[in-house]
């Protein structure tokens, strides 16, 4: 298995990086990975992780729902119920932030294509990229969508998208710097990139520490906060035009985190409702505290 070792901060380039804590992959492998921090910009990242060529097996677990679409188990049933509602919310958000009711959308890491399928039925021209082949096949065969492997990103023409979305995807991409550079080129001058990410400076992240499901190592490589995404955006001549917390994530991530702490489902659900609610209440005072956040990036003029 080839391993990627990071010696310089992938955001600011500082060599002052050091291990911060160890996290376990509770979902698939039960292996431990170390999470590093940059002493310069405070960016948190997984280190010594399996490279693009060997990380596939960490996604193969049937519990990994965004690819397999499994409806087994209560947690997955809740996920699917909430997803139907949040997809509509996401499309409304995209329309509002882009100032358009139709246009061209590229969804990077589109999974089985639920979001772009919804957008397509609302009149958007949609394309997606997805590196997981079984998920891509569902998107193409089940929804008849134009969904290509990840490398296809470099085949699209510059300036050809009004909106590019990455719903909980950027944190998975080994070459995230190259991809955001490419996103800049692919967007029209007034285009928007909509990026949803877990927030490791949220209340629930602080509460669950290394059990926090938002770390999801080694599938999540980069652990952003509102502060570090701002630095990252700036590096590519973007700015954060808008940001908002994603309230459902606080409950879902808390529920998974409680399960990782080996609580039975009833105890986990009760505790997760409480922690999720506290996390959401905290966002009323400081919206940067959301368990997960949506960021809207626009090009600097
Ligand atoms: Zn740094």
mmCIF file of C-alpha atoms and ligand atoms in Angstrom:
data_model
loop_
_atom_site.group_PDB
_atom_site.id
_atom_site.type_symbol
_atom_site.label_atom_id
_atom_site.label_comp_id
_atom_site.label_asym_id
_atom_site.label_seq_id
_atom_site.Cartn_x
_atom_site.Cartn_y
_atom_site.Cartn_z
ATOM 1 C CA UNK A 1 0.000 0.000 0.000
ATOM 2 C CA UNK A 2 1.485 3.375 -0.897
ATOM 3 C CA UNK A 3 1.285 6.010 1.806
ATOM 4 C CA UNK A 4 1.253 9.784 1.418
ATOM 5 C CA UNK A 5 3.413 11.611 3.948
ATOM 6 C CA UNK A 6 2.978 15.354 4.222
ATOM 7 C CA UNK A 7 5.953 17.361 5.423
ATOM 8 C CA UNK A 8 4.735 20.874 4.606
ATOM 9 C CA UNK A 9 1.371 22.446 5.393
ATOM 10 C CA UNK A 10 -0.749 21.932 2.262
ATOM 11 C CA UNK A 11 -2.295 25.379 2.710
ATOM 12 C CA UNK A 12 0.442 27.796 3.789
ATOM 13 C CA UNK A 13 3.544 25.739 2.966
ATOM 14 C CA UNK A 14 5.046 25.986 6.471
ATOM 15 C CA UNK A 15 7.339 23.147 7.561
ATOM 16 C CA UNK A 16 6.206 23.652 11.172
ATOM 17 C CA UNK A 17 3.744 20.750 11.222
ATOM 18 C CA UNK A 18 3.374 18.324 14.111
ATOM 19 C CA UNK A 19 1.158 15.407 15.188
ATOM 20 C CA UNK A 20 -1.832 16.512 17.263
ATOM 21 C CA UNK A 21 -3.823 13.354 18.014
ATOM 22 C CA UNK A 22 -4.565 9.831 16.840
ATOM 23 C CA UNK A 23 -7.908 8.978 15.299
ATOM 24 C CA UNK A 24 -9.392 5.555 14.584
ATOM 25 C CA UNK A 25 -11.264 4.533 11.466
ATOM 26 C CA UNK A 26 -14.386 3.190 13.230
ATOM 27 C CA UNK A 27 -16.301 2.830 9.998
ATOM 28 C CA UNK A 28 -14.270 0.460 7.856
ATOM 29 C CA UNK A 29 -10.817 -0.689 8.925
ATOM 30 C CA UNK A 30 -10.357 -0.024 12.677
ATOM 31 C CA UNK A 31 -6.889 1.277 11.793
ATOM 32 C CA UNK A 32 -5.355 4.315 13.505
ATOM 33 C CA UNK A 33 -4.152 7.426 11.682
ATOM 34 C CA UNK A 34 -2.515 10.569 12.967
ATOM 35 C CA UNK A 35 -3.968 14.020 12.586
ATOM 36 C CA UNK A 36 -1.382 16.802 12.232
ATOM 37 C CA UNK A 37 -1.610 20.520 12.758
ATOM 38 C CA UNK A 38 0.245 23.415 11.140
ATOM 39 C CA UNK A 39 1.706 25.695 13.800
ATOM 40 C CA UNK A 40 1.652 28.594 11.344
ATOM 41 C CA UNK A 41 -1.970 28.629 10.086
ATOM 42 C CA UNK A 42 -3.594 26.015 12.392
ATOM 43 C CA UNK A 43 -4.735 23.833 9.487
ATOM 44 C CA UNK A 44 -5.520 20.265 10.582
ATOM 45 C CA UNK A 45 -4.870 17.325 8.272
ATOM 46 C CA UNK A 46 -4.610 13.543 8.250
ATOM 47 C CA UNK A 47 -1.037 12.406 7.689
ATOM 48 C CA UNK A 48 0.522 9.188 6.402
ATOM 49 C CA UNK A 49 -2.700 8.232 4.642
ATOM 50 C CA UNK A 50 -3.211 5.706 1.805
ATOM 51 C CA UNK A 51 -2.682 7.295 -1.609
ATOM 52 C CA UNK A 52 -5.357 7.671 -4.284
ATOM 53 C CA UNK A 53 -4.452 4.238 -5.685
ATOM 54 C CA UNK A 54 -4.845 2.370 -2.418
ATOM 55 C CA UNK A 55 -7.537 4.254 -0.497
ATOM 56 C CA UNK A 56 -10.384 2.465 -2.346
ATOM 57 C CA UNK A 57 -10.754 -0.310 0.227
ATOM 58 C CA UNK A 58 -11.538 2.249 2.956
ATOM 59 C CA UNK A 59 -14.624 3.234 0.974
ATOM 60 C CA UNK A 60 -15.741 -0.309 0.213
ATOM 61 C CA UNK A 61 -17.548 -0.883 3.501
ATOM 62 C CA UNK A 62 -21.303 -1.169 2.779
ATOM 63 C CA UNK A 63 -21.905 1.229 5.683
ATOM 64 C CA UNK A 64 -20.343 3.947 3.521
ATOM 65 C CA UNK A 65 -23.715 5.207 2.364
ATOM 66 C CA UNK A 66 -23.023 8.058 -0.015
ATOM 67 C CA UNK A 67 -21.691 5.511 -2.490
ATOM 68 C CA UNK A 68 -23.692 2.371 -1.900
ATOM 69 C CA UNK A 69 -27.098 3.954 -1.160
ATOM 70 C CA UNK A 70 -27.763 1.296 1.447
ATOM 71 C CA UNK A 71 -30.961 1.750 3.460
ATOM 72 C CA UNK A 72 -30.027 -0.879 6.043
ATOM 73 C CA UNK A 73 -30.014 0.213 9.668
ATOM 74 C CA UNK A 74 -31.784 3.030 11.461
ATOM 75 C CA UNK A 75 -28.965 5.555 11.010
ATOM 76 C CA UNK A 76 -29.037 5.074 7.226
ATOM 77 C CA UNK A 77 -32.846 5.300 7.143
ATOM 78 C CA UNK A 78 -32.651 8.657 8.929
ATOM 79 C CA UNK A 79 -29.933 9.751 6.513
ATOM 80 C CA UNK A 80 -32.119 8.974 3.482
ATOM 81 C CA UNK A 81 -35.175 10.695 4.933
ATOM 82 C CA UNK A 82 -33.188 13.830 5.696
ATOM 83 C CA UNK A 83 -31.437 13.711 2.336
ATOM 84 C CA UNK A 84 -34.675 14.071 0.357
ATOM 85 C CA UNK A 85 -35.402 17.261 2.280
ATOM 86 C CA UNK A 86 -31.873 18.659 2.194
ATOM 87 C CA UNK A 87 -31.483 18.158 -1.568
ATOM 88 C CA UNK A 88 -34.339 20.578 -2.153
ATOM 89 C CA UNK A 89 -32.779 22.990 0.345
ATOM 90 C CA UNK A 90 -29.405 22.729 -1.392
ATOM 91 C CA UNK A 91 -30.905 23.580 -4.784
ATOM 92 C CA UNK A 92 -32.746 26.592 -3.355
ATOM 93 C CA UNK A 93 -29.476 27.710 -1.773
ATOM 94 C CA UNK A 94 -27.582 27.362 -5.073
ATOM 95 C CA UNK A 95 -30.239 29.372 -6.948
ATOM 96 C CA UNK A 96 -30.146 32.136 -4.354
ATOM 97 C CA UNK A 97 -26.354 32.357 -4.106
ATOM 98 C CA UNK A 98 -25.749 32.237 -7.862
ATOM 99 C CA UNK A 99 -28.632 34.623 -8.562
ATOM 100 C CA UNK A 100 -29.835 32.194 -11.250
ATOM 101 C CA UNK A 101 -32.845 29.891 -11.617
ATOM 102 C CA UNK A 102 -31.135 27.897 -14.393
ATOM 103 C CA UNK A 103 -27.635 27.645 -15.802
ATOM 104 C CA UNK A 104 -24.790 25.156 -15.872
ATOM 105 C CA UNK A 105 -23.829 23.174 -12.766
ATOM 106 C CA UNK A 106 -20.875 20.876 -12.243
ATOM 107 C CA UNK A 107 -21.113 18.692 -9.142
ATOM 108 C CA UNK A 108 -17.693 17.328 -8.191
ATOM 109 C CA UNK A 109 -17.921 14.018 -6.317
ATOM 110 C CA UNK A 110 -21.597 13.717 -7.199
ATOM 111 C CA UNK A 111 -21.928 10.177 -5.775
ATOM 112 C CA UNK A 112 -25.029 8.513 -7.166
ATOM 113 C CA UNK A 113 -26.238 11.837 -8.595
ATOM 114 C CA UNK A 114 -29.218 12.749 -6.382
ATOM 115 C CA UNK A 115 -28.394 16.451 -6.245
ATOM 116 C CA UNK A 116 -27.763 17.035 -9.955
ATOM 117 C CA UNK A 117 -30.789 14.946 -10.851
ATOM 118 C CA UNK A 118 -32.925 17.326 -8.799
ATOM 119 C CA UNK A 119 -31.217 20.329 -10.441
ATOM 120 C CA UNK A 120 -31.775 18.824 -13.902
ATOM 121 C CA UNK A 121 -35.509 18.515 -13.239
ATOM 122 C CA UNK A 122 -35.561 22.188 -12.273
ATOM 123 C CA UNK A 123 -34.105 23.192 -15.644
ATOM 124 C CA UNK A 124 -30.360 23.303 -14.916
ATOM 125 C CA UNK A 125 -27.871 21.827 -17.338
ATOM 126 C CA UNK A 126 -25.943 19.394 -15.158
ATOM 127 C CA UNK A 127 -22.753 17.351 -15.256
ATOM 128 C CA UNK A 128 -20.953 15.463 -12.514
ATOM 129 C CA UNK A 129 -17.654 13.805 -11.744
ATOM 130 C CA UNK A 130 -17.315 10.834 -9.416
ATOM 131 C CA UNK A 131 -14.314 8.613 -8.799
ATOM 132 C CA UNK A 132 -16.263 5.669 -7.373
ATOM 133 C CA UNK A 133 -17.292 3.489 -10.297
ATOM 134 C CA UNK A 134 -20.358 1.736 -8.790
ATOM 135 C CA UNK A 135 -21.757 5.137 -7.734
ATOM 136 C CA UNK A 136 -21.100 6.528 -11.213
ATOM 137 C CA UNK A 137 -22.932 3.613 -12.802
ATOM 138 C CA UNK A 138 -26.002 4.313 -10.649
ATOM 139 C CA UNK A 139 -25.912 7.989 -11.692
ATOM 140 C CA UNK A 140 -25.663 7.119 -15.391
ATOM 141 C CA UNK A 141 -28.009 4.130 -15.528
ATOM 142 C CA UNK A 142 -30.588 5.054 -12.925
ATOM 143 C CA UNK A 143 -30.851 8.802 -13.616
ATOM 144 C CA UNK A 144 -29.416 9.037 -17.161
ATOM 145 C CA UNK A 145 -26.935 11.709 -16.029
ATOM 146 C CA UNK A 146 -23.665 12.814 -17.639
ATOM 147 C CA UNK A 147 -21.248 11.679 -14.931
ATOM 148 C CA UNK A 148 -17.564 11.085 -15.641
ATOM 149 C CA UNK A 149 -14.519 9.904 -13.681
ATOM 150 C CA UNK A 150 -12.676 12.539 -11.658
ATOM 151 C CA UNK A 151 -9.937 13.078 -14.299
ATOM 152 C CA UNK A 152 -12.576 14.408 -16.694
ATOM 153 C CA UNK A 153 -12.469 17.661 -14.718
ATOM 154 C CA UNK A 154 -9.461 18.665 -16.810
ATOM 155 C CA UNK A 155 -11.397 18.147 -20.069
ATOM 156 C CA UNK A 156 -14.115 20.742 -19.463
ATOM 157 C CA UNK A 157 -13.664 24.163 -21.088
ATOM 158 C CA UNK A 158 -12.602 27.119 -18.941
ATOM 159 C CA UNK A 159 -15.422 29.474 -17.969
ATOM 160 C CA UNK A 160 -18.115 26.917 -18.705
ATOM 161 C CA UNK A 161 -19.937 26.668 -15.342
ATOM 162 C CA UNK A 162 -22.102 29.113 -13.406
ATOM 163 C CA UNK A 163 -21.998 26.919 -10.322
ATOM 164 C CA UNK A 164 -19.595 24.235 -9.115
ATOM 165 C CA UNK A 165 -20.671 22.284 -6.049
ATOM 166 C CA UNK A 166 -18.688 20.038 -3.712
ATOM 167 C CA UNK A 167 -21.036 18.617 -1.077
ATOM 168 C CA UNK A 168 -18.760 17.064 1.541
ATOM 169 C CA UNK A 169 -16.178 16.215 -1.112
ATOM 170 C CA UNK A 170 -13.188 18.575 -0.891
ATOM 171 C CA UNK A 171 -12.032 16.950 2.351
ATOM 172 C CA UNK A 172 -11.663 13.640 0.456
ATOM 173 C CA UNK A 173 -9.512 14.896 -2.425
ATOM 174 C CA UNK A 174 -5.793 14.207 -2.212
ATOM 175 C CA UNK A 175 -5.060 16.838 -4.888
ATOM 176 C CA UNK A 176 -7.377 19.481 -3.381
ATOM 177 C CA UNK A 177 -5.028 22.357 -4.235
ATOM 178 C CA UNK A 178 -4.989 21.455 -7.951
ATOM 179 C CA UNK A 179 -8.733 20.945 -7.980
ATOM 180 C CA UNK A 180 -9.576 24.323 -6.481
ATOM 181 C CA UNK A 181 -7.161 25.977 -8.912
ATOM 182 C CA UNK A 182 -9.040 24.221 -11.728
ATOM 183 C CA UNK A 183 -12.415 25.259 -10.282
ATOM 184 C CA UNK A 184 -11.320 28.879 -10.573
ATOM 185 C CA UNK A 185 -10.692 28.388 -14.307
ATOM 186 C CA UNK A 186 -13.892 26.433 -14.911
ATOM 187 C CA UNK A 187 -16.171 29.077 -13.375
ATOM 188 C CA UNK A 188 -17.587 32.032 -15.269
ATOM 189 C CA UNK A 189 -16.324 35.416 -13.956
ATOM 190 C CA UNK A 190 -19.365 35.787 -11.677
ATOM 191 C CA UNK A 191 -19.706 32.041 -11.022
ATOM 192 C CA UNK A 192 -19.891 30.546 -7.533
ATOM 193 C CA UNK A 193 -18.284 27.515 -5.924
ATOM 194 C CA UNK A 194 -20.464 26.025 -3.178
ATOM 195 C CA UNK A 195 -18.429 23.919 -0.773
ATOM 196 C CA UNK A 196 -19.867 21.975 2.174
ATOM 197 C CA UNK A 197 -17.392 20.764 4.790
ATOM 198 C CA UNK A 198 -17.339 19.389 8.331
ATOM 199 C CA UNK A 199 -16.132 21.993 10.808
ATOM 200 C CA UNK A 200 -13.593 20.715 13.331
ATOM 201 C CA UNK A 201 -13.962 23.909 15.374
ATOM 202 C CA UNK A 202 -17.656 23.161 16.055
ATOM 203 C CA UNK A 203 -19.070 22.464 19.519
ATOM 204 C CA UNK A 204 -19.714 18.788 18.702
ATOM 205 C CA UNK A 205 -16.147 18.354 17.341
ATOM 206 C CA UNK A 206 -14.724 19.789 20.557
ATOM 207 C CA UNK A 207 -17.078 17.598 22.620
ATOM 208 C CA UNK A 208 -16.315 14.269 20.904
ATOM 209 C CA UNK A 209 -12.592 14.935 20.324
ATOM 210 C CA UNK A 210 -11.002 11.938 18.527
ATOM 211 C CA UNK A 211 -14.412 10.188 18.429
ATOM 212 C CA UNK A 212 -15.930 12.993 16.340
ATOM 213 C CA UNK A 213 -17.379 11.352 13.223
ATOM 214 C CA UNK A 214 -16.558 14.442 11.146
ATOM 215 C CA UNK A 215 -12.881 13.420 11.140
ATOM 216 C CA UNK A 216 -13.821 10.238 9.259
ATOM 217 C CA UNK A 217 -10.184 9.308 8.683
ATOM 218 C CA UNK A 218 -8.604 8.169 6.414
ATOM 219 C CA UNK A 219 -11.413 9.142 4.000
ATOM 220 C CA UNK A 220 -11.251 12.762 5.197
ATOM 221 C CA UNK A 221 -7.765 14.094 4.602
ATOM 222 C CA UNK A 222 -8.322 17.795 5.328
ATOM 223 C CA UNK A 223 -10.112 19.095 8.418
ATOM 224 C CA UNK A 224 -11.222 22.649 7.759
ATOM 225 C CA UNK A 225 -12.527 25.408 10.009
ATOM 226 C CA UNK A 226 -14.087 28.702 8.833
ATOM 227 C CA UNK A 227 -10.686 30.281 9.446
ATOM 228 C CA UNK A 228 -8.632 27.805 7.399
ATOM 229 C CA UNK A 229 -11.094 27.671 4.481
ATOM 230 C CA UNK A 230 -10.781 31.436 4.267
ATOM 231 C CA UNK A 231 -6.992 31.192 3.952
ATOM 232 C CA UNK A 232 -7.399 28.417 1.413
ATOM 233 C CA UNK A 233 -9.871 30.433 -0.699
ATOM 234 C CA UNK A 234 -7.591 33.467 -0.625
ATOM 235 C CA UNK A 235 -4.686 31.410 -1.949
ATOM 236 C CA UNK A 236 -6.641 30.820 -5.187
ATOM 237 C CA UNK A 237 -7.932 34.367 -5.581
ATOM 238 C CA UNK A 238 -11.374 33.556 -4.170
ATOM 239 C CA UNK A 239 -13.142 35.077 -1.201
ATOM 240 C CA UNK A 240 -15.872 33.652 1.039
ATOM 241 C CA UNK A 241 -18.969 35.538 -0.083
ATOM 242 C CA UNK A 242 -21.335 33.750 2.304
ATOM 243 C CA UNK A 243 -21.312 30.933 4.836
ATOM 244 C CA UNK A 244 -23.930 29.103 6.876
ATOM 245 C CA UNK A 245 -24.108 26.180 9.300
ATOM 246 C CA UNK A 246 -25.821 22.910 8.272
ATOM 247 C CA UNK A 247 -28.064 22.078 11.263
ATOM 248 C CA UNK A 248 -28.914 18.435 10.410
ATOM 249 C CA UNK A 249 -25.244 17.501 10.380
ATOM 250 C CA UNK A 250 -24.931 18.270 14.093
ATOM 251 C CA UNK A 251 -27.426 15.482 14.913
ATOM 252 C CA UNK A 252 -26.181 12.999 12.335
ATOM 253 C CA UNK A 253 -22.496 13.445 13.195
ATOM 254 C CA UNK A 254 -23.282 13.311 16.940
ATOM 255 C CA UNK A 255 -25.220 10.077 16.456
ATOM 256 C CA UNK A 256 -22.314 8.462 14.587
ATOM 257 C CA UNK A 257 -19.843 9.758 17.191
ATOM 258 C CA UNK A 258 -21.930 8.254 20.024
ATOM 259 C CA UNK A 259 -21.974 4.935 18.169
ATOM 260 C CA UNK A 260 -18.168 5.100 17.833
ATOM 261 C CA UNK A 261 -18.081 5.456 21.630
ATOM 262 C CA UNK A 262 -19.895 2.096 21.674
ATOM 263 C CA UNK A 263 -23.150 3.403 23.064
ATOM 264 C CA UNK A 264 -26.227 1.340 22.195
ATOM 265 C CA UNK A 265 -28.591 2.937 19.713
ATOM 266 C CA UNK A 266 -31.136 4.290 22.220
ATOM 267 C CA UNK A 267 -28.503 5.865 24.488
ATOM 268 C CA UNK A 268 -26.636 7.161 21.423
ATOM 269 C CA UNK A 269 -29.795 8.710 19.949
ATOM 270 C CA UNK A 270 -30.746 10.485 23.188
ATOM 271 C CA UNK A 271 -27.244 11.840 23.740
ATOM 272 C CA UNK A 272 -26.874 12.836 20.076
ATOM 273 C CA UNK A 273 -30.154 14.779 20.159
ATOM 274 C CA UNK A 274 -28.848 16.714 23.134
ATOM 275 C CA UNK A 275 -25.330 17.392 21.808
ATOM 276 C CA UNK A 276 -26.705 18.165 18.334
ATOM 277 C CA UNK A 277 -29.154 20.655 19.829
ATOM 278 C CA UNK A 278 -26.452 22.336 21.948
ATOM 279 C CA UNK A 279 -24.216 22.549 18.860
ATOM 280 C CA UNK A 280 -27.017 24.206 16.882
ATOM 281 C CA UNK A 281 -27.842 26.630 19.705
ATOM 282 C CA UNK A 282 -24.166 27.676 19.754
ATOM 283 C CA UNK A 283 -24.474 28.634 16.071
ATOM 284 C CA UNK A 284 -27.156 31.184 16.977
ATOM 285 C CA UNK A 285 -24.471 33.093 18.875
ATOM 286 C CA UNK A 286 -21.593 32.346 16.482
ATOM 287 C CA UNK A 287 -22.486 30.838 13.106
ATOM 288 C CA UNK A 288 -18.857 29.745 12.597
ATOM 289 C CA UNK A 289 -19.573 27.005 15.171
ATOM 290 C CA UNK A 290 -21.747 24.820 12.876
ATOM 291 C CA UNK A 291 -20.994 21.088 12.899
ATOM 292 C CA UNK A 292 -20.723 21.383 9.131
ATOM 293 C CA UNK A 293 -20.723 24.561 7.078
ATOM 294 C CA UNK A 294 -21.595 25.609 3.533
ATOM 295 C CA UNK A 295 -19.228 28.169 2.060
ATOM 296 C CA UNK A 296 -19.873 30.197 -1.074
ATOM 297 C CA UNK A 297 -16.670 31.164 -2.874
ATOM 298 C CA UNK A 298 -16.597 33.952 -5.455
ATOM 299 C CA UNK A 299 -13.710 35.184 -7.563
ATOM 300 C CA UNK A 300 -11.946 38.314 -6.372
ATOM 301 C CA UNK A 301 -12.593 41.119 -8.841
HETATM 302 ZN ZN1 LIG B 1 -0.255 26.121 7.444
#
